[in-house]
Tab-separated table of C-alpha atoms and ligand atoms in Angstrom:
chain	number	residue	atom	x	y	z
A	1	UNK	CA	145.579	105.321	123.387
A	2	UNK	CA	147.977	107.223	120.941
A	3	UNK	CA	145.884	108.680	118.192
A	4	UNK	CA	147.067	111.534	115.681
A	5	UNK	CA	144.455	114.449	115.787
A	6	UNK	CA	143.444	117.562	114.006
A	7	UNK	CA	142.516	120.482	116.146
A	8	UNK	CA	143.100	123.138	113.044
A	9	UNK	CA	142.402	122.866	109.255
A	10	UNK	CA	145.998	123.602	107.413
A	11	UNK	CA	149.486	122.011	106.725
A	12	UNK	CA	151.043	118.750	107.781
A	13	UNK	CA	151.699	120.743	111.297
A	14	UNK	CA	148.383	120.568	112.398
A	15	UNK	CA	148.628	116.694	112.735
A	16	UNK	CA	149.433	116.329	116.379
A	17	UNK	CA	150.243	112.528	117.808
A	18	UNK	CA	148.760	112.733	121.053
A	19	UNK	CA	146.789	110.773	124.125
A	20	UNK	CA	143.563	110.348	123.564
A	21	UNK	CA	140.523	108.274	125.448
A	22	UNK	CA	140.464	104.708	124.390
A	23	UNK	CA	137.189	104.462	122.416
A	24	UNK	CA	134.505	102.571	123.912
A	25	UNK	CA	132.838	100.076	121.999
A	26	UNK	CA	129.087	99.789	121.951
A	27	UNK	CA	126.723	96.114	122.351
A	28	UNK	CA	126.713	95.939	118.375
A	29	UNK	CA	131.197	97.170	118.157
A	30	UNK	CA	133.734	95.291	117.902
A	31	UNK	CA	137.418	97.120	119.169
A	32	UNK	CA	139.757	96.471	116.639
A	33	UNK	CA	144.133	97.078	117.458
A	34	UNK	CA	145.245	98.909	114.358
A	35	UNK	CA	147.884	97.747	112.960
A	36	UNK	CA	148.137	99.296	109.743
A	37	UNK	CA	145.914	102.579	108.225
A	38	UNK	CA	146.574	103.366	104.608
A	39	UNK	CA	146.596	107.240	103.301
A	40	UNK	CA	144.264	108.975	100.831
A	41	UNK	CA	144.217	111.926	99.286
A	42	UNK	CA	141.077	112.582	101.163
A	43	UNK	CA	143.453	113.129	104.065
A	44	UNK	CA	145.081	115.688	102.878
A	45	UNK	CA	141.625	117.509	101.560
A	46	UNK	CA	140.159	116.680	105.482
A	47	UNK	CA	143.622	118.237	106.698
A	48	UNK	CA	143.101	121.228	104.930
A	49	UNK	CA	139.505	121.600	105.749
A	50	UNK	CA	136.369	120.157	104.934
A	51	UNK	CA	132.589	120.770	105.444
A	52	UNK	CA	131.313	118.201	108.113
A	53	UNK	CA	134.706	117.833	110.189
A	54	UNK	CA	134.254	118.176	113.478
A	55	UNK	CA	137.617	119.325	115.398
A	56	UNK	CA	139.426	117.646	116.873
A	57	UNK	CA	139.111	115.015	114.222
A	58	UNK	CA	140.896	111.327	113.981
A	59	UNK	CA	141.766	111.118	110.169
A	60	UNK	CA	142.545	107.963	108.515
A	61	UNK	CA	140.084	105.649	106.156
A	62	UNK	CA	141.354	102.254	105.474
A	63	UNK	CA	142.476	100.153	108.439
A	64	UNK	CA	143.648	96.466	109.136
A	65	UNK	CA	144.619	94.930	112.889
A	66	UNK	CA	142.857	92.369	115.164
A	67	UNK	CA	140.142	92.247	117.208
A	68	UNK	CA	140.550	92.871	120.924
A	69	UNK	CA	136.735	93.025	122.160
A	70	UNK	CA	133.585	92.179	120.941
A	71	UNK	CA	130.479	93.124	122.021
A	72	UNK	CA	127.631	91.538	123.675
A	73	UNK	CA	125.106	91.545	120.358
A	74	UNK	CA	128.110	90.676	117.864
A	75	UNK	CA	128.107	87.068	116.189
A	76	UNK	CA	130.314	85.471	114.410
A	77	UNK	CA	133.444	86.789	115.335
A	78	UNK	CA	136.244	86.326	117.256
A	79	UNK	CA	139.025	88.266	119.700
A	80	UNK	CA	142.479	87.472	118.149
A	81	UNK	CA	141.208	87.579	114.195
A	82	UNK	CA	143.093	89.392	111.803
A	83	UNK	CA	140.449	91.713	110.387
A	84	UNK	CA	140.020	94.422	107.748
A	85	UNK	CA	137.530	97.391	108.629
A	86	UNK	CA	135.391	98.601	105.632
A	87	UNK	CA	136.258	102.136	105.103
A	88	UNK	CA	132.849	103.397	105.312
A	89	UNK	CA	129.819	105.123	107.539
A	90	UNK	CA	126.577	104.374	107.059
A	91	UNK	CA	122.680	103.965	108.957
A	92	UNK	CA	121.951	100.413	107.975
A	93	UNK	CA	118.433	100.742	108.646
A	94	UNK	CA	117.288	103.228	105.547
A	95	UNK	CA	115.594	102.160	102.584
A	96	UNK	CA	119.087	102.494	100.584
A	97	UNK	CA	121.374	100.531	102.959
A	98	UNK	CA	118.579	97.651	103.298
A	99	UNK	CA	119.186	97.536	99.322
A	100	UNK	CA	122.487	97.025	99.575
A	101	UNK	CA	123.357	100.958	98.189
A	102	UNK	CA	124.960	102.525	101.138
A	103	UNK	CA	127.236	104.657	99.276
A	104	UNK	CA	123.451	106.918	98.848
A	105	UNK	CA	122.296	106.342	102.643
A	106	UNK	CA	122.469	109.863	103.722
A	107	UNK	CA	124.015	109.003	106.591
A	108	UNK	CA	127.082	108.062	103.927
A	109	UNK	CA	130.377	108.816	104.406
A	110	UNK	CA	134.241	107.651	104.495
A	111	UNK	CA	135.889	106.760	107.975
A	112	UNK	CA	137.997	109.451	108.476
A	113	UNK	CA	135.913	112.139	106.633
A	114	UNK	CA	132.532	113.325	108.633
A	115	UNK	CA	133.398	110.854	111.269
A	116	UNK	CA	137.027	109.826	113.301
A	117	UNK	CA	139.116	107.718	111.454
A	118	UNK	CA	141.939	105.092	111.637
A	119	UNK	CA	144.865	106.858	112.459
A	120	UNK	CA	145.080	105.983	115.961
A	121	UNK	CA	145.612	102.511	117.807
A	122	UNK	CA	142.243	101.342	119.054
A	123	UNK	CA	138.857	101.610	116.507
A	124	UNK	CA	135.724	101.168	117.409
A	125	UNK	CA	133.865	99.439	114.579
A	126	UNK	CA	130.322	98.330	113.442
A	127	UNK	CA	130.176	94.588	113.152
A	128	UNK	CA	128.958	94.983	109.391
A	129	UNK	CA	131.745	96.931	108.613
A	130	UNK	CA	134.534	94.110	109.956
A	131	UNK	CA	136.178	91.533	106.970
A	132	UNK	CA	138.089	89.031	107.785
A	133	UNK	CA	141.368	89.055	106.290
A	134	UNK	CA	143.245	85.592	105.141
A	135	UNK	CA	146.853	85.125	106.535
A	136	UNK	CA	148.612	85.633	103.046
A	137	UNK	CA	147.761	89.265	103.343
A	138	UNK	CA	149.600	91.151	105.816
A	139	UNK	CA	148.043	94.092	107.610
A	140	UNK	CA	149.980	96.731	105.361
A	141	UNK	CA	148.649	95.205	102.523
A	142	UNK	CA	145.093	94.491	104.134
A	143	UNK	CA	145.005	98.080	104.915
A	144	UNK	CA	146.456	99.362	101.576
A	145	UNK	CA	143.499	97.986	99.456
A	146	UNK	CA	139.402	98.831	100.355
A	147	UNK	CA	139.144	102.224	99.826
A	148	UNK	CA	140.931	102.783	96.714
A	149	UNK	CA	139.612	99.072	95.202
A	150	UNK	CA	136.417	99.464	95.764
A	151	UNK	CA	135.998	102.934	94.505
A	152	UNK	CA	137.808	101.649	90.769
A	153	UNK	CA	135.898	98.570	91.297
A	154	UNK	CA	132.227	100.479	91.658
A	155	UNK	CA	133.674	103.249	88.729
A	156	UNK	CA	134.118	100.565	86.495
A	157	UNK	CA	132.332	97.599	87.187
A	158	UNK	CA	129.319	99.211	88.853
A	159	UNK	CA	128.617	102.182	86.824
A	160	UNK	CA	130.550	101.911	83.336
A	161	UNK	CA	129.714	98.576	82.801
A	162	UNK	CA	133.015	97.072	81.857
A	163	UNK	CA	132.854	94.594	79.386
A	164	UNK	CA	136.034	91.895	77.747
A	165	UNK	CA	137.824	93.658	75.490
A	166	UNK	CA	137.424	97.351	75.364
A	167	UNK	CA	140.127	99.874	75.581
A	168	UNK	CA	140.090	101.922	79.286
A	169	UNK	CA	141.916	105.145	79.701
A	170	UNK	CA	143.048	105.411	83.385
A	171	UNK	CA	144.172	108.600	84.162
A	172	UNK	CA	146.768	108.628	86.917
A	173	UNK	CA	148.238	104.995	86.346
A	174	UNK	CA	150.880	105.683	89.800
A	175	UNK	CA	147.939	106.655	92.122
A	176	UNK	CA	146.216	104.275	94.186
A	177	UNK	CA	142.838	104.258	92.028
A	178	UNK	CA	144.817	104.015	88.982
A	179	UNK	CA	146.561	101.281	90.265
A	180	UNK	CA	143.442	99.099	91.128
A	181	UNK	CA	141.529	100.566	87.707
A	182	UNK	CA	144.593	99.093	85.694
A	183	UNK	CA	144.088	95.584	87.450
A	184	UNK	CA	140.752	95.350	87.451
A	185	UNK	CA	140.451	96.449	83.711
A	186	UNK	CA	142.910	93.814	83.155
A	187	UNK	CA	140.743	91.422	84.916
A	188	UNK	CA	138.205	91.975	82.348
A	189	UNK	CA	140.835	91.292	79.744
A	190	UNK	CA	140.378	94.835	78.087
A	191	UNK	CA	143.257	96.775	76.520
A	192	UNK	CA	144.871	99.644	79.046
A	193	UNK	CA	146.366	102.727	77.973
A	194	UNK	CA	147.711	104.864	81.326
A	195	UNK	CA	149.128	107.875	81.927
A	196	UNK	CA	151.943	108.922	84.232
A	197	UNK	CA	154.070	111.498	85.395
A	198	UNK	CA	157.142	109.911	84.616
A	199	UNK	CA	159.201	106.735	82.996
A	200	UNK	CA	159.982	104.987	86.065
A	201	UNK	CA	155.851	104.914	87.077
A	202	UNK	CA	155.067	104.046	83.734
A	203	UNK	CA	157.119	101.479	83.749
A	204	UNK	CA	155.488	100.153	86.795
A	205	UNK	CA	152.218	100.763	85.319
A	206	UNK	CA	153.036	98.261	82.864
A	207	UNK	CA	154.630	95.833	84.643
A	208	UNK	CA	150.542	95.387	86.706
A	209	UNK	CA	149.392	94.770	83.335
A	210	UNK	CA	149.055	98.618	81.366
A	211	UNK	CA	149.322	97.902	77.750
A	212	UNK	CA	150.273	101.966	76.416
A	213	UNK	CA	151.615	104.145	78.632
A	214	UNK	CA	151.559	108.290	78.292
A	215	UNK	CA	153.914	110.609	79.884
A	216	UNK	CA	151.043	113.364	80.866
A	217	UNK	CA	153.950	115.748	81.248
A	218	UNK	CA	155.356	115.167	77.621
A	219	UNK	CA	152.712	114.083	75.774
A	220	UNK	CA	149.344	115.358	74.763
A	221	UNK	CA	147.180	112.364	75.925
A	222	UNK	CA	144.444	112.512	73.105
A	223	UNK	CA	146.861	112.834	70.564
A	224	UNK	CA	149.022	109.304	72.211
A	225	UNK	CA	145.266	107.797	72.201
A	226	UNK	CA	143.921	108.472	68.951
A	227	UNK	CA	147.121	106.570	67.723
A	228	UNK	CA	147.137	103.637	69.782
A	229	UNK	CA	142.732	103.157	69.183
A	230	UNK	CA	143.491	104.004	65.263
A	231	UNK	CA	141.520	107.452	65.633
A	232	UNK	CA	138.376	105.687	67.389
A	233	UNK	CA	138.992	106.564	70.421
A	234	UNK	CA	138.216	104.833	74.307
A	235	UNK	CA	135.377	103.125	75.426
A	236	UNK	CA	135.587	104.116	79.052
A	237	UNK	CA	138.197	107.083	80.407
A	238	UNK	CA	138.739	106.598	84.482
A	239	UNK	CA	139.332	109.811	85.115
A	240	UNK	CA	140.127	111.412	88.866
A	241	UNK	CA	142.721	114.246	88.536
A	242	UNK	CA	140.237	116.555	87.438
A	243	UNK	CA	141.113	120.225	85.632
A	244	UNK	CA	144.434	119.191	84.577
A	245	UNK	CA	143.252	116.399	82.189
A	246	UNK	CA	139.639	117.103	81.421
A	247	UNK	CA	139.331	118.076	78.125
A	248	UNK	CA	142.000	115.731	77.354
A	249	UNK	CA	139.997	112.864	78.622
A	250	UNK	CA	136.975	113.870	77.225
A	251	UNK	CA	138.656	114.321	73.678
A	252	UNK	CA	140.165	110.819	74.527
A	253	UNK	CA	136.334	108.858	74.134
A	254	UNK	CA	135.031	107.293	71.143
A	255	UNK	CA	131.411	108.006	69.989
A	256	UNK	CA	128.829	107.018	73.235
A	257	UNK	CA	132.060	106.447	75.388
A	258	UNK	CA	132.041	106.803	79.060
A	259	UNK	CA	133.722	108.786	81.369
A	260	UNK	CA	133.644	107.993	85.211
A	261	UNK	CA	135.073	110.268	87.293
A	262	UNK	CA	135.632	109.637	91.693
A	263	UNK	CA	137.763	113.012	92.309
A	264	UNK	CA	139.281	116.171	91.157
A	265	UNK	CA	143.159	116.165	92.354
A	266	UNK	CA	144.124	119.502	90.301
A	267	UNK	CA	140.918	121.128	90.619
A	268	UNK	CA	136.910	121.048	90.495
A	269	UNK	CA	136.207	123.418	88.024
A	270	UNK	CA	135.881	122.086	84.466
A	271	UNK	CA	134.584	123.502	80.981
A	272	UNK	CA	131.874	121.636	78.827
A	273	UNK	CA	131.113	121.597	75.446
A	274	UNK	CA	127.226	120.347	74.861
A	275	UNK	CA	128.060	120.173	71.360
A	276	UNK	CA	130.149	117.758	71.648
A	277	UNK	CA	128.520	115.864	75.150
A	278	UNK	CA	124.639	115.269	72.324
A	279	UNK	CA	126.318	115.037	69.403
A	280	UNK	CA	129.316	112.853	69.906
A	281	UNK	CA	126.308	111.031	72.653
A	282	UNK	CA	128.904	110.788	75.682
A	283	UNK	CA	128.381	109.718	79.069
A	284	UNK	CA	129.508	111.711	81.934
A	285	UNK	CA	129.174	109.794	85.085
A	286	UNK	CA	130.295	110.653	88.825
A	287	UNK	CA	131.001	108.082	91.754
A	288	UNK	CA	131.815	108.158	95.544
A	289	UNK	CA	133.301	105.291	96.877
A	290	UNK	CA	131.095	101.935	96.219
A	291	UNK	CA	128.964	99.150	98.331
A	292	UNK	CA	129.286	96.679	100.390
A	293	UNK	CA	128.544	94.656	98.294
A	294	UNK	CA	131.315	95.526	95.932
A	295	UNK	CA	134.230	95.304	98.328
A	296	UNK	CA	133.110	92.076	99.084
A	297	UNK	CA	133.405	91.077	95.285
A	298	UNK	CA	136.758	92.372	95.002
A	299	UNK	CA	138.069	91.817	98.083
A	300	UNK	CA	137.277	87.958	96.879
A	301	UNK	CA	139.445	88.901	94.126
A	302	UNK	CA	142.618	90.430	96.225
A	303	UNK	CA	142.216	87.268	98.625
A	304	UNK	CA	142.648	85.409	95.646
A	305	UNK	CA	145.633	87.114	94.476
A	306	UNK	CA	143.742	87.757	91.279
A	307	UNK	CA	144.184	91.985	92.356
A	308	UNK	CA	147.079	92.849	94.068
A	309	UNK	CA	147.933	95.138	96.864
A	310	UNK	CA	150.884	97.703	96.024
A	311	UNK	CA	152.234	98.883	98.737
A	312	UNK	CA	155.130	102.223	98.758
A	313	UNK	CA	156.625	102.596	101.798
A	314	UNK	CA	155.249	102.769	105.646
A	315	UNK	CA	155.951	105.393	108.369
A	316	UNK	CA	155.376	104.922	111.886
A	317	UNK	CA	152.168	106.595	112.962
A	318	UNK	CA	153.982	109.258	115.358
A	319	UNK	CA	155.473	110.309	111.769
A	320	UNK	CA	152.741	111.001	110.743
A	321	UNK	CA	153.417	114.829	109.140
A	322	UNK	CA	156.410	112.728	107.365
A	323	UNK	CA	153.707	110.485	106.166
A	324	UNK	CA	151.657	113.342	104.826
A	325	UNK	CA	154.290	115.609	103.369
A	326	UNK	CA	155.846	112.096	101.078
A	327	UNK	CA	151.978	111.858	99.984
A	328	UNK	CA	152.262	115.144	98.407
A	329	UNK	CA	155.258	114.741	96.835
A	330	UNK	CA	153.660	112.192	95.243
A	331	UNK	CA	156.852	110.324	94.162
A	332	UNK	CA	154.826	107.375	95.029
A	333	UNK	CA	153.888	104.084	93.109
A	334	UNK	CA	151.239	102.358	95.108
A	335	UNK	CA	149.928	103.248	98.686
A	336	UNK	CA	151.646	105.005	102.004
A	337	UNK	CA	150.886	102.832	105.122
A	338	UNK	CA	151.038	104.653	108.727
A	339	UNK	CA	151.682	102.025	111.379
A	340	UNK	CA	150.709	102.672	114.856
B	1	ZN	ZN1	121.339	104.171	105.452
C-alpha cells in the first residue's frame, strides 16, 4: 500500500509518501480502506520528534473508510461498512480499561503517536476501536471529528463538570478543540466568549454559536472578559495554547473557577502564583484525550447533527508536506483532511 512515513524527526521534508507492506490484520482486526485521516497538531509535534516514536513511523490519528476484512473472532460487523476508527491505543484487559478509563491504561496512547497511524491506505484496527458511521456523514467529515470532540467533550463534560448556563472561555475559538468546545458549551446552553486571531475566524466562531468574541492579537483577553462577566469573571476557561495565554486565562476565572487545559501550542512552560491558585480557590485541571465511553456520547451527538463537523480544506495524501506546511500556517477554520 501507499503510506506516508517518517524515517527522521524535523520539517515537513521528512514526510516521505512511499510503498509500504499492506498491514496484516490479526483474528480480533478488522482492515479498514482509508478514505479520509484528519490532521492534529500532534502531527506536527510527532514530526518534529517525540519520546516513544519508533522510526519509521505512520503518523495520522483520526481516520474514516470501509471495511475490507474482518477477522475470524470479530462479531458484529461487516465488509463494505462505512466505519470510523477511534483514535486511540489501549490494553483492554487492565483494571482501567475494564472500567471504562482507557485514556489511564498505561498502555494509552493516540493512533499515530507511540504507535503507526492513519496516514496511509490500509489500517489495521481493533474491533473495539471500529464505529460505525451513518450515511449523512461523509468520510471527510467522519474523519474530521473523534479526536478533537472527544478531547473538548472529556475537558468539559468529563472533568469540569459543565453545567446550563455558565460562561466558558475557549481559548483558540478557530482550532479544532475550540471549535468542538464552542459547540458543545453551546449544547449545554452556557454563554461563550472565544478568542481568535483574527475578524474573519471570529466571525466564524460566532456563526457555531460563540456569544463574545476576542481578537487575542488586539485585545488583552482578561480585560474583554471582565467586561462582558461584569468583573466576575468565567466559570470554566478551555484553555490549550499554553504560554501565550496563561496568565491571561487564569486572570480570566471567577472565584473557584476551573481551568482545563489538553495542550500547550506556544509553549509548556508556565508561571504560577499560589497566592492567587488558595486564595482566589481555583482549579487547575489537565486532560489527554477522553474514553470510550465519551466518544460514544458525542459521537451520538454529531450523528445527530446536534455537533457539527467543520471541515477546511483536503489535500491528497501524496501532498502530504502541503498538508502539513497549510497546518502551520494556521489560516485554518475547522480541520485539514488528507485523502489517500
Ligand atoms: Zn488497559
Amino acid at each position: 500500500m501507499k503510506a506516508v512515513r517518517i524515517h527522521q524527526f524535523g520539517g515537513p521534508e521528512v514526510l516521505i509518501y512511499e510503498d509500504v507492506p499492506d498491514p496484516q490484520p490479526r483474528k480480533d482486526e478488522v482492515l479498514v480502506r482509508v478514505k479520509a485521516c484528519s490532521l492534529n497538531h500532534l502531527d506536527v509535534w510527532v514530526r518534529k520528534g517525540l519520546p516513544g516514536v519508533k522510526l519509521p513511523h505512520i503518523p495520522g490519528s483520526d481516520m474514516a473508510g470501509e471495511i475490507v476484512e474482518i477477522g475470524e473472532y470479530v462479531t458484529g460487523l461487516k465488509t463494505g461498512q462505512r466505519v470510523m476508527v477511534a483514535p486511540m491505543h489501549f490494553c483492554g484487559h487492565c483494571a482501567k480499561c475494564v472500567a471504562g478509563l482507557q485514556n489511564q491504561c498505561r498502555e494509552f496512547t493516540v493512533l499515530g503517536n507511540a504507535v503507526d497511524g492513519g496516514d496511509c491506505e490500509l489500517f489495521a484496527a481493533g474491533a473495539a476501536n471500529i464505529i460505525p458511521i451513518p450515511d449523512s456523514l461523509d468520510f471527510n467529515q467522519a474523519a474530521s471529528v473523534p479526536l478533537v470532540f472527544v478531547t473538548a467533550w472529556h475537558m468539559l463534560v468529563g472533568l469540569a463538570g459543565i453545567r446550563q448556563g455558565q460562561t466558558v472561555l475557549v481559548l483558540g475559538g478557530s482550532s479544532g478543540v475550540g471549535i468542538a468546545a464552542i459547540q458543545i458549551a453551546k449544547l449545554f446552553h452556557c454563554r461563550v466568549i472565544t478568542t481568535a486571531g483574527n475578524e474573519e475566524k471570529l466571525a466564524k466562531a460566532t456563526a457555531l454559536g460563540a456569544d463574545f468574541g476576542i481578537d487575542h492579537y488586539k485585545q488583552k483577553i482578561s480585560d474583554e472578559v471582565r467586561k462582558i462577566t461584569n468583573k466576575e469573571g468565567v466559570d470554566i476557561v478551555f484553555e490549550h495554547v499554553g504560554a501565550a495565554t496563561w496568565d491571561e486565562s487564569i486572570k480570566s476565572l471567577k472565584t473557584a473557577g476551573t481551568l482545563v487545559t489538553c495542550g500547550a501550542t506556544t509553549g509548556p512552560t508556565v508561571g504560577i502564583d499560589l497566592r492567587h491558585l488558595f486564595a482566589r480557590q481555583l482549579r487547575l485541571l489537565g486532560s489527554y484525550m477522553g474514553t470510550m465511553g465519551e466518544l460514544y456520547e458525542v459521537m451520538a451527538h454529531v450523528f445527530a447533527g446536534r455537533l457539527k463537523p467543520v471541515v477546511d480544506r483536503t489535500f491528497p495524501l501524496s501532498e502530504i508536506r502541503a498538508a502539513h506546511e497549510y497546518l502551520e500556517r494556521s489560516q485554518m477554520f475547522g480541520k485539514v483532511i488528507v485523502n489517500p
